[in-house]
mmCIF file of C-alpha atoms in Angstrom:
data_model
loop_
_atom_site.group_PDB
_atom_site.id
_atom_site.type_symbol
_atom_site.label_atom_id
_atom_site.label_comp_id
_atom_site.label_asym_id
_atom_site.label_seq_id
_atom_site.Cartn_x
_atom_site.Cartn_y
_atom_site.Cartn_z
ATOM 1 C CA MET A 89 7.924 -17.732 14.131
ATOM 2 C CA ALA A 90 7.152 -19.003 17.073
ATOM 3 C CA GLY A 91 4.536 -17.188 19.443
ATOM 4 C CA LEU A 92 2.450 -15.501 16.620
ATOM 5 C CA GLU A 93 -0.922 -15.162 16.524
ATOM 6 C CA HIS A 94 -2.946 -13.952 13.409
ATOM 7 C CA HIS A 95 -6.412 -13.089 13.872
ATOM 8 C CA THR A 96 -9.086 -11.680 10.921
ATOM 9 C CA ARG A 97 -11.923 -10.509 9.946
ATOM 10 C CA PRO A 98 -13.861 -9.766 6.697
ATOM 11 C CA VAL A 99 -14.607 -5.933 6.714
ATOM 12 C CA HIS A 100 -18.373 -4.427 6.781
ATOM 13 C CA PRO A 101 -19.285 -5.161 2.858
ATOM 14 C CA ALA A 102 -20.136 -0.860 3.119
ATOM 15 C CA LEU A 103 -16.260 -0.451 3.454
ATOM 16 C CA ARG A 104 -14.752 -3.022 1.611
ATOM 17 C CA PRO A 105 -13.729 -0.799 -1.514
ATOM 18 C CA TYR A 106 -11.757 1.099 1.140
ATOM 19 C CA VAL A 107 -10.138 -1.494 3.762
ATOM 20 C CA GLY A 108 -9.229 -4.656 3.296
ATOM 21 C CA ASP A 109 -9.425 -7.584 5.818
ATOM 22 C CA LEU A 110 -9.217 -6.659 9.876
ATOM 23 C CA SER A 111 -6.324 -8.314 10.906
ATOM 24 C CA GLY A 112 -4.768 -7.796 14.591
ATOM 25 C CA TYR A 113 -1.579 -9.649 15.773
ATOM 26 C CA ALA A 114 0.172 -10.693 18.895
ATOM 27 C CA TYR A 115 4.008 -11.949 19.573
ATOM 28 C CA GLY A 116 4.187 -14.736 22.291
ATOM 29 C CA GLY A 117 7.694 -13.569 22.776
ATOM 30 C CA ASP A 118 9.925 -10.615 21.295
ATOM 31 C CA PRO A 119 9.267 -9.027 18.063
ATOM 32 C CA PRO A 120 12.270 -8.772 15.157
ATOM 33 C CA ASP A 121 14.892 -6.056 15.866
ATOM 34 C CA LEU A 122 14.174 -4.861 12.543
ATOM 35 C CA HIS A 123 11.282 -5.335 9.674
ATOM 36 C CA ARG A 124 11.300 -3.805 6.343
ATOM 37 C CA GLY A 125 7.696 -2.429 5.682
ATOM 38 C CA LEU A 126 8.042 -2.949 1.832
ATOM 39 C CA PRO A 127 6.030 -0.702 -0.104
ATOM 40 C CA SER A 128 2.276 -1.864 -1.936
ATOM 41 C CA ARG A 129 -0.668 -0.695 -3.407
ATOM 42 C CA HIS A 130 -2.251 0.341 0.076
ATOM 43 C CA LEU A 131 -1.695 2.700 3.053
ATOM 44 C CA THR A 132 -1.321 1.089 6.497
ATOM 45 C CA LEU A 133 -3.071 2.038 9.401
ATOM 46 C CA VAL A 134 -1.744 0.368 12.459
ATOM 47 C CA ILE A 135 -2.520 0.779 15.837
ATOM 48 C CA THR A 136 -0.132 -0.467 19.343
ATOM 49 C CA LEU A 137 -2.380 -2.754 21.932
ATOM 50 C CA ASP A 138 0.729 -2.344 24.409
ATOM 51 C CA GLU A 139 4.182 0.223 23.186
ATOM 52 C CA PRO A 140 4.586 2.655 20.632
ATOM 53 C CA LEU A 141 5.392 1.224 17.453
ATOM 54 C CA GLY A 142 9.193 2.408 16.096
ATOM 55 C CA ILE A 143 9.050 3.338 12.384
ATOM 56 C CA ALA A 144 12.346 4.912 10.814
ATOM 57 C CA TRP A 145 13.147 5.491 7.260
ATOM 58 C CA PRO A 146 16.185 4.740 5.991
ATOM 59 C CA GLY A 147 19.192 6.917 7.660
ATOM 60 C CA ALA A 148 16.629 8.978 9.506
ATOM 61 C CA PRO A 149 15.692 8.382 13.449
ATOM 62 C CA VAL A 150 12.936 6.203 14.817
ATOM 63 C CA GLU A 151 9.963 7.545 16.082
ATOM 64 C CA LYS A 152 7.227 6.234 17.826
ATOM 65 C CA PHE A 153 3.355 6.124 17.651
ATOM 66 C CA ASP A 154 0.707 4.280 19.589
ATOM 67 C CA ALA A 155 -1.057 4.492 16.287
ATOM 68 C CA LEU A 156 -0.065 5.451 12.779
ATOM 69 C CA VAL A 157 -0.808 5.872 9.040
ATOM 70 C CA GLY A 158 1.341 5.275 6.278
ATOM 71 C CA GLY A 159 0.941 6.204 3.126
ATOM 72 C CA LEU A 160 2.141 5.022 0.106
ATOM 73 C CA HIS A 161 5.579 5.028 -0.827
ATOM 74 C CA SER A 162 8.283 3.149 -3.179
ATOM 75 C CA THR A 163 10.917 2.440 -0.399
ATOM 76 C CA ALA A 164 11.184 0.541 2.554
ATOM 77 C CA VAL A 165 10.628 1.897 5.717
ATOM 78 C CA HIS A 166 12.133 0.268 8.989
ATOM 79 C CA VAL A 167 9.905 -1.142 11.555
ATOM 80 C CA GLY A 168 10.637 -1.877 14.882
ATOM 81 C CA ALA A 169 12.955 -0.721 17.496
ATOM 82 C CA THR A 170 10.092 -0.909 20.673
ATOM 83 C CA PRO A 171 9.256 -3.988 22.566
ATOM 84 C CA SER A 172 5.867 -3.695 20.970
ATOM 85 C CA ARG A 173 4.020 -7.006 20.602
ATOM 86 C CA SER A 174 0.579 -6.681 19.958
ATOM 87 C CA GLY A 175 -1.873 -4.751 17.699
ATOM 88 C CA VAL A 176 -4.335 -4.170 15.358
ATOM 89 C CA GLN A 177 -3.394 -3.320 10.915
ATOM 90 C CA LEU A 178 -5.006 -2.912 8.232
ATOM 91 C CA ALA A 179 -5.043 -2.131 4.461
ATOM 92 C CA LEU A 180 -6.498 0.985 3.111
ATOM 93 C CA THR A 181 -6.997 1.841 -0.353
ATOM 94 C CA PRO A 182 -5.461 5.113 -1.153
ATOM 95 C CA ALA A 183 -9.571 6.284 -2.042
ATOM 96 C CA ALA A 184 -9.973 5.435 1.749
ATOM 97 C CA ALA A 185 -7.596 8.241 2.655
ATOM 98 C CA ARG A 186 -10.284 10.881 1.134
ATOM 99 C CA VAL A 187 -13.550 9.352 2.158
ATOM 100 C CA LEU A 188 -11.868 7.867 5.618
ATOM 101 C CA LEU A 189 -9.096 10.308 6.699
ATOM 102 C CA GLY A 190 -10.382 13.285 5.118
ATOM 103 C CA LEU A 191 -6.881 14.016 2.883
ATOM 104 C CA PRO A 192 -6.002 12.977 -0.717
ATOM 105 C CA ALA A 193 -3.566 10.203 -0.433
ATOM 106 C CA VAL A 194 -0.467 12.730 -2.194
ATOM 107 C CA GLU A 195 -0.531 14.214 1.669
ATOM 108 C CA LEU A 196 0.490 11.342 3.154
ATOM 109 C CA ALA A 197 2.792 9.814 0.363
ATOM 110 C CA SER A 198 6.419 8.922 1.574
ATOM 111 C CA THR A 199 5.677 9.484 5.147
ATOM 112 C CA VAL A 200 3.975 8.339 8.468
ATOM 113 C CA VAL A 201 1.954 10.511 10.807
ATOM 114 C CA GLY A 202 0.103 9.893 13.953
ATOM 115 C CA LEU A 203 -3.410 8.819 13.683
ATOM 116 C CA ASP A 204 -4.350 11.403 16.213
ATOM 117 C CA ASP A 205 -2.811 13.953 14.165
ATOM 118 C CA LEU A 206 -5.542 13.252 11.499
ATOM 119 C CA LEU A 207 -8.862 11.942 13.442
ATOM 120 C CA GLY A 208 -7.932 14.158 16.788
ATOM 121 C CA ARG A 209 -9.479 13.046 19.371
ATOM 122 C CA PRO A 210 -11.198 10.183 17.961
ATOM 123 C CA ALA A 211 -7.927 8.323 17.379
ATOM 124 C CA ARG A 212 -6.935 8.648 21.184
ATOM 125 C CA VAL A 213 -10.324 7.089 22.172
ATOM 126 C CA LEU A 214 -10.304 4.391 19.764
ATOM 127 C CA THR A 215 -7.081 3.460 21.042
ATOM 128 C CA GLU A 216 -7.951 3.139 24.173
ATOM 129 C CA GLN A 217 -10.764 1.370 23.736
ATOM 130 C CA LEU A 218 -8.775 -0.774 21.858
ATOM 131 C CA ARG A 219 -6.317 -1.799 24.272
ATOM 132 C CA GLU A 220 -9.473 -2.311 27.221
ATOM 133 C CA ALA A 221 -11.200 -4.760 24.807
ATOM 134 C CA PRO A 222 -11.549 -8.336 25.653
ATOM 135 C CA THR A 223 -11.563 -10.190 22.169
ATOM 136 C CA TRP A 224 -10.575 -9.394 18.571
ATOM 137 C CA ASP A 225 -14.001 -9.372 17.414
ATOM 138 C CA ALA A 226 -14.823 -6.305 19.774
ATOM 139 C CA ARG A 227 -11.634 -4.485 18.747
ATOM 140 C CA PHE A 228 -12.598 -4.720 15.051
ATOM 141 C CA ASP A 229 -16.196 -3.998 16.035
ATOM 142 C CA LEU A 230 -14.782 -0.883 17.355
ATOM 143 C CA LEU A 231 -12.629 -0.199 14.199
ATOM 144 C CA GLU A 232 -15.697 -0.582 11.775
ATOM 145 C CA ARG A 233 -17.638 1.334 14.068
ATOM 146 C CA LEU A 234 -15.247 4.469 13.528
ATOM 147 C CA PHE A 235 -15.055 4.030 10.019
ATOM 148 C CA LEU A 236 -18.756 3.858 9.179
ATOM 149 C CA GLU A 237 -19.501 6.600 11.417
ATOM 150 C CA ARG A 238 -16.751 8.739 8.842
ATOM 151 C CA TRP A 239 -17.496 7.327 5.867
ATOM 152 C CA THR A 240 -18.781 9.990 2.962
ATOM 153 C CA ASP A 241 -19.243 9.458 -0.326
ATOM 154 C CA ASP A 242 -19.035 13.483 -1.265
ATOM 155 C CA ALA A 243 -14.539 13.141 -0.509
ATOM 156 C CA ALA A 244 -14.588 10.352 -3.191
ATOM 157 C CA GLN A 245 -16.110 12.508 -6.040
ATOM 158 C CA GLU A 246 -12.866 14.721 -5.396
ATOM 159 C CA THR A 247 -10.836 12.542 -7.354
ATOM 160 C CA ARG A 248 -10.464 13.178 -11.089
ATOM 161 C CA PRO A 249 -12.342 10.002 -13.125
ATOM 162 C CA GLU A 250 -9.600 9.652 -15.132
ATOM 163 C CA VAL A 251 -7.247 9.214 -12.421
ATOM 164 C CA GLY A 252 -9.256 6.427 -10.576
ATOM 165 C CA TRP A 253 -9.369 4.736 -13.581
ATOM 166 C CA ALA A 254 -5.678 5.082 -14.350
ATOM 167 C CA TRP A 255 -4.977 3.709 -10.672
ATOM 168 C CA ARG A 256 -7.142 0.786 -11.267
ATOM 169 C CA ARG A 257 -5.697 0.254 -14.790
ATOM 170 C CA LEU A 258 -2.350 0.085 -13.485
ATOM 171 C CA CYS A 259 -3.392 -2.271 -10.287
ATOM 172 C CA LYS A 260 -5.414 -4.463 -12.666
ATOM 173 C CA THR A 261 -2.361 -5.030 -15.082
ATOM 174 C CA GLY A 262 0.107 -5.600 -12.327
ATOM 175 C CA GLY A 263 2.091 -2.500 -13.452
ATOM 176 C CA THR A 264 2.299 -3.728 -16.733
ATOM 177 C CA ILE A 265 0.937 -1.342 -18.555
ATOM 178 C CA GLY A 266 3.558 1.053 -20.132
ATOM 179 C CA VAL A 267 2.461 5.320 -19.114
ATOM 180 C CA GLN A 268 2.450 6.079 -22.645
ATOM 181 C CA GLN A 269 -0.120 3.533 -23.387
ATOM 182 C CA LEU A 270 -2.169 4.266 -19.884
ATOM 183 C CA ALA A 271 -2.321 8.531 -20.881
ATOM 184 C CA THR A 272 -3.265 7.404 -24.713
ATOM 185 C CA GLU A 273 -6.034 5.018 -22.916
ATOM 186 C CA VAL A 274 -7.042 7.839 -20.724
ATOM 187 C CA GLY A 275 -6.900 10.533 -23.727
ATOM 188 C CA TRP A 276 -4.586 12.809 -21.954
ATOM 189 C CA SER A 277 -0.369 13.074 -22.734
ATOM 190 C CA ARG A 278 2.059 11.587 -21.012
ATOM 191 C CA ARG A 279 2.890 14.512 -18.988
ATOM 192 C CA HIS A 280 -0.797 15.123 -18.150
ATOM 193 C CA LEU A 281 -1.822 12.003 -16.858
ATOM 194 C CA THR A 282 1.662 11.930 -15.017
ATOM 195 C CA ASP A 283 0.821 15.725 -13.668
ATOM 196 C CA ARG A 284 -2.419 14.735 -12.269
ATOM 197 C CA PHE A 285 -1.432 11.428 -11.248
ATOM 198 C CA THR A 286 1.230 12.353 -8.799
ATOM 199 C CA ALA A 287 -0.354 15.114 -7.363
ATOM 200 C CA GLU A 288 -3.874 12.255 -6.231
ATOM 201 C CA PHE A 289 -1.117 9.541 -5.170
ATOM 202 C CA GLY A 290 2.137 11.054 -4.657
ATOM 203 C CA LEU A 291 3.982 8.817 -6.702
ATOM 204 C CA ALA A 292 4.118 9.348 -10.359
ATOM 205 C CA PRO A 293 2.192 6.299 -12.577
ATOM 206 C CA LYS A 294 6.112 4.742 -13.544
ATOM 207 C CA VAL A 295 7.123 4.938 -10.135
ATOM 208 C CA ALA A 296 3.504 3.401 -9.062
ATOM 209 C CA ALA A 297 4.015 0.650 -11.645
ATOM 210 C CA ARG A 298 7.654 -0.245 -9.710
ATOM 211 C CA VAL A 299 5.578 -0.804 -6.660
ATOM 212 C CA LEU A 300 3.009 -2.365 -7.852
ATOM 213 C CA ARG A 301 5.229 -5.011 -9.850
ATOM 214 C CA PHE A 302 7.623 -5.264 -7.019
ATOM 215 C CA GLU A 303 4.325 -5.956 -5.025
ATOM 216 C CA ARG A 304 3.321 -9.033 -7.133
ATOM 217 C CA ALA A 305 7.063 -10.662 -7.276
ATOM 218 C CA VAL A 306 6.559 -10.603 -2.734
ATOM 219 C CA GLY A 307 3.725 -11.919 -2.860
ATOM 220 C CA ARG A 308 5.026 -14.823 -4.781
ATOM 221 C CA LEU A 309 7.607 -15.190 -2.760
ATOM 222 C CA ARG A 310 5.314 -15.192 0.589
ATOM 223 C CA ARG A 311 3.275 -17.878 -1.010
ATOM 224 C CA GLN A 312 5.610 -20.147 -2.751
ATOM 225 C CA PRO A 313 9.507 -19.194 -1.330
ATOM 226 C CA ALA A 314 11.036 -22.093 -2.888
ATOM 227 C CA THR A 315 10.238 -20.272 -6.293
ATOM 228 C CA ARG A 316 13.132 -19.637 -8.233
ATOM 229 C CA LEU A 317 14.940 -15.887 -9.048
ATOM 230 C CA ALA A 318 15.006 -16.738 -12.537
ATOM 231 C CA GLU A 319 11.263 -17.739 -12.747
ATOM 232 C CA LEU A 320 9.677 -14.814 -10.619
ATOM 233 C CA SER A 321 12.072 -12.584 -12.900
ATOM 234 C CA ALA A 322 10.182 -14.025 -16.416
ATOM 235 C CA THR A 323 6.541 -13.986 -14.562
ATOM 236 C CA PHE A 324 6.638 -10.717 -13.554
ATOM 237 C CA GLY A 325 8.645 -8.992 -16.592
ATOM 238 C CA TYR A 326 11.871 -8.006 -15.282
ATOM 239 C CA ALA A 327 14.698 -8.433 -18.290
ATOM 240 C CA ASP A 328 16.085 -11.138 -15.809
ATOM 241 C CA GLN A 329 17.489 -12.147 -12.809
ATOM 242 C CA ALA A 330 20.037 -9.099 -12.277
ATOM 243 C CA HIS A 331 17.226 -6.597 -12.835
ATOM 244 C CA LEU A 332 14.582 -8.472 -10.544
ATOM 245 C CA THR A 333 17.734 -7.965 -7.773
ATOM 246 C CA ARG A 334 18.711 -4.091 -8.103
ATOM 247 C CA GLU A 335 14.593 -3.067 -8.695
ATOM 248 C CA TRP A 336 15.141 -5.486 -5.211
ATOM 249 C CA GLN A 337 17.569 -3.406 -3.654
ATOM 250 C CA ALA A 338 16.398 -0.359 -4.774
ATOM 251 C CA ILE A 339 12.994 -0.750 -3.339
ATOM 252 C CA ALA A 340 13.087 -3.321 -0.155
ATOM 253 C CA GLY A 341 17.155 -2.173 0.576
ATOM 254 C CA CYS A 342 18.383 -6.039 0.872
ATOM 255 C CA THR A 343 18.532 -8.623 -2.408
ATOM 256 C CA PRO A 344 15.008 -11.155 -2.187
ATOM 257 C CA ARG A 345 17.286 -13.938 -0.772
ATOM 258 C CA GLN A 346 18.341 -11.577 2.323
ATOM 259 C CA TRP A 347 15.063 -10.786 2.732
ATOM 260 C CA MET A 348 13.369 -13.815 2.808
ATOM 261 C CA VAL A 349 16.256 -15.287 5.120
ATOM 262 C CA GLU A 350 15.655 -12.124 7.509
ATOM 263 C CA GLU A 351 11.659 -11.450 7.787
ATOM 264 C CA LEU A 352 9.942 -14.778 6.129
ATOM 265 C CA PRO A 353 7.580 -14.671 7.750
ATOM 266 C CA ASN A 354 7.066 -11.489 9.948
ATOM 267 C CA VAL A 355 3.846 -10.564 10.966
ATOM 268 C CA GLN A 356 4.175 -6.973 9.475
ATOM 269 C CA ASP A 357 4.027 -8.312 6.173
ATOM 270 C CA PHE A 358 1.355 -10.408 6.695
ATOM 271 C CA VAL A 359 -1.496 -9.894 3.783
ATOM 272 C CA PRO A 360 -5.098 -11.171 4.288
ATOM 273 C CA ALA A 361 -6.707 -13.399 1.266
ATOM 274 C CA TRP A 362 -8.446 -9.919 -0.529
ATOM 275 C CA VAL A 363 -4.430 -8.249 -0.899
ATOM 276 C CA ALA A 364 -3.328 -11.906 -1.939
ATOM 277 C CA GLU A 365 -5.622 -12.222 -4.804
ATOM 278 C CA SER A 366 -4.522 -9.328 -6.016
ATOM 279 C CA GLU A 367 -0.452 -9.913 -6.061
ATOM 280 C CA VAL A 368 -1.225 -13.074 -8.331
#
């Protein structure tokens, strides 16, 4: 996309378990009218540097935010409907919800909330400072400073170790491990694992597995758009190409090829290196 700039910087080492690369974007021209914010293993934080950003779940009205956090979700959210052209965007791990935002990931699941609703005045001050900062490095310094001030190990201890382990195991296998096998490895019944997992993340393990498999397929198409869909299906464990297309319709609201034609590449789908490596 002509006139689109990306700026990235590795995050402070202490924040790496919780925050991906610091990233910023700026359109030289008008942003796309519609973008699908696709589900992934991450929560998303966006702070605009100009106008509020429009967000809408399919069939719902547009809400506008100067700064927002989107939780884990299993269907695409629509982004756009505003003239906002620049901002910073971060990928947060579910653990970051407790450690940096002060609440479990389940409270943000399948929703988008204003950052000031979570952090209050510090979020409003940060937004103003980011807009006044003269360089991307200065903006990234401000973001790091806020998160380092909020970082607390105590919050992370509230997550059951078995639940955290199950999340990491799902991510490591790209969602290909069965829920029953996962429960057996944890030492819980399938029902107990599903209940505790859902209570922490807001997605059942089976749903999270679908999202993770979809995320890996999206990552491959981003890097290798010429990949045949039949090959993509076989590589990421779909029964066949028709199964892949049905899952894509259910999660993204369109076919893989429609998404590629309409939205690849797109700033909101920009994947920092640390995320892309996890999708291989």
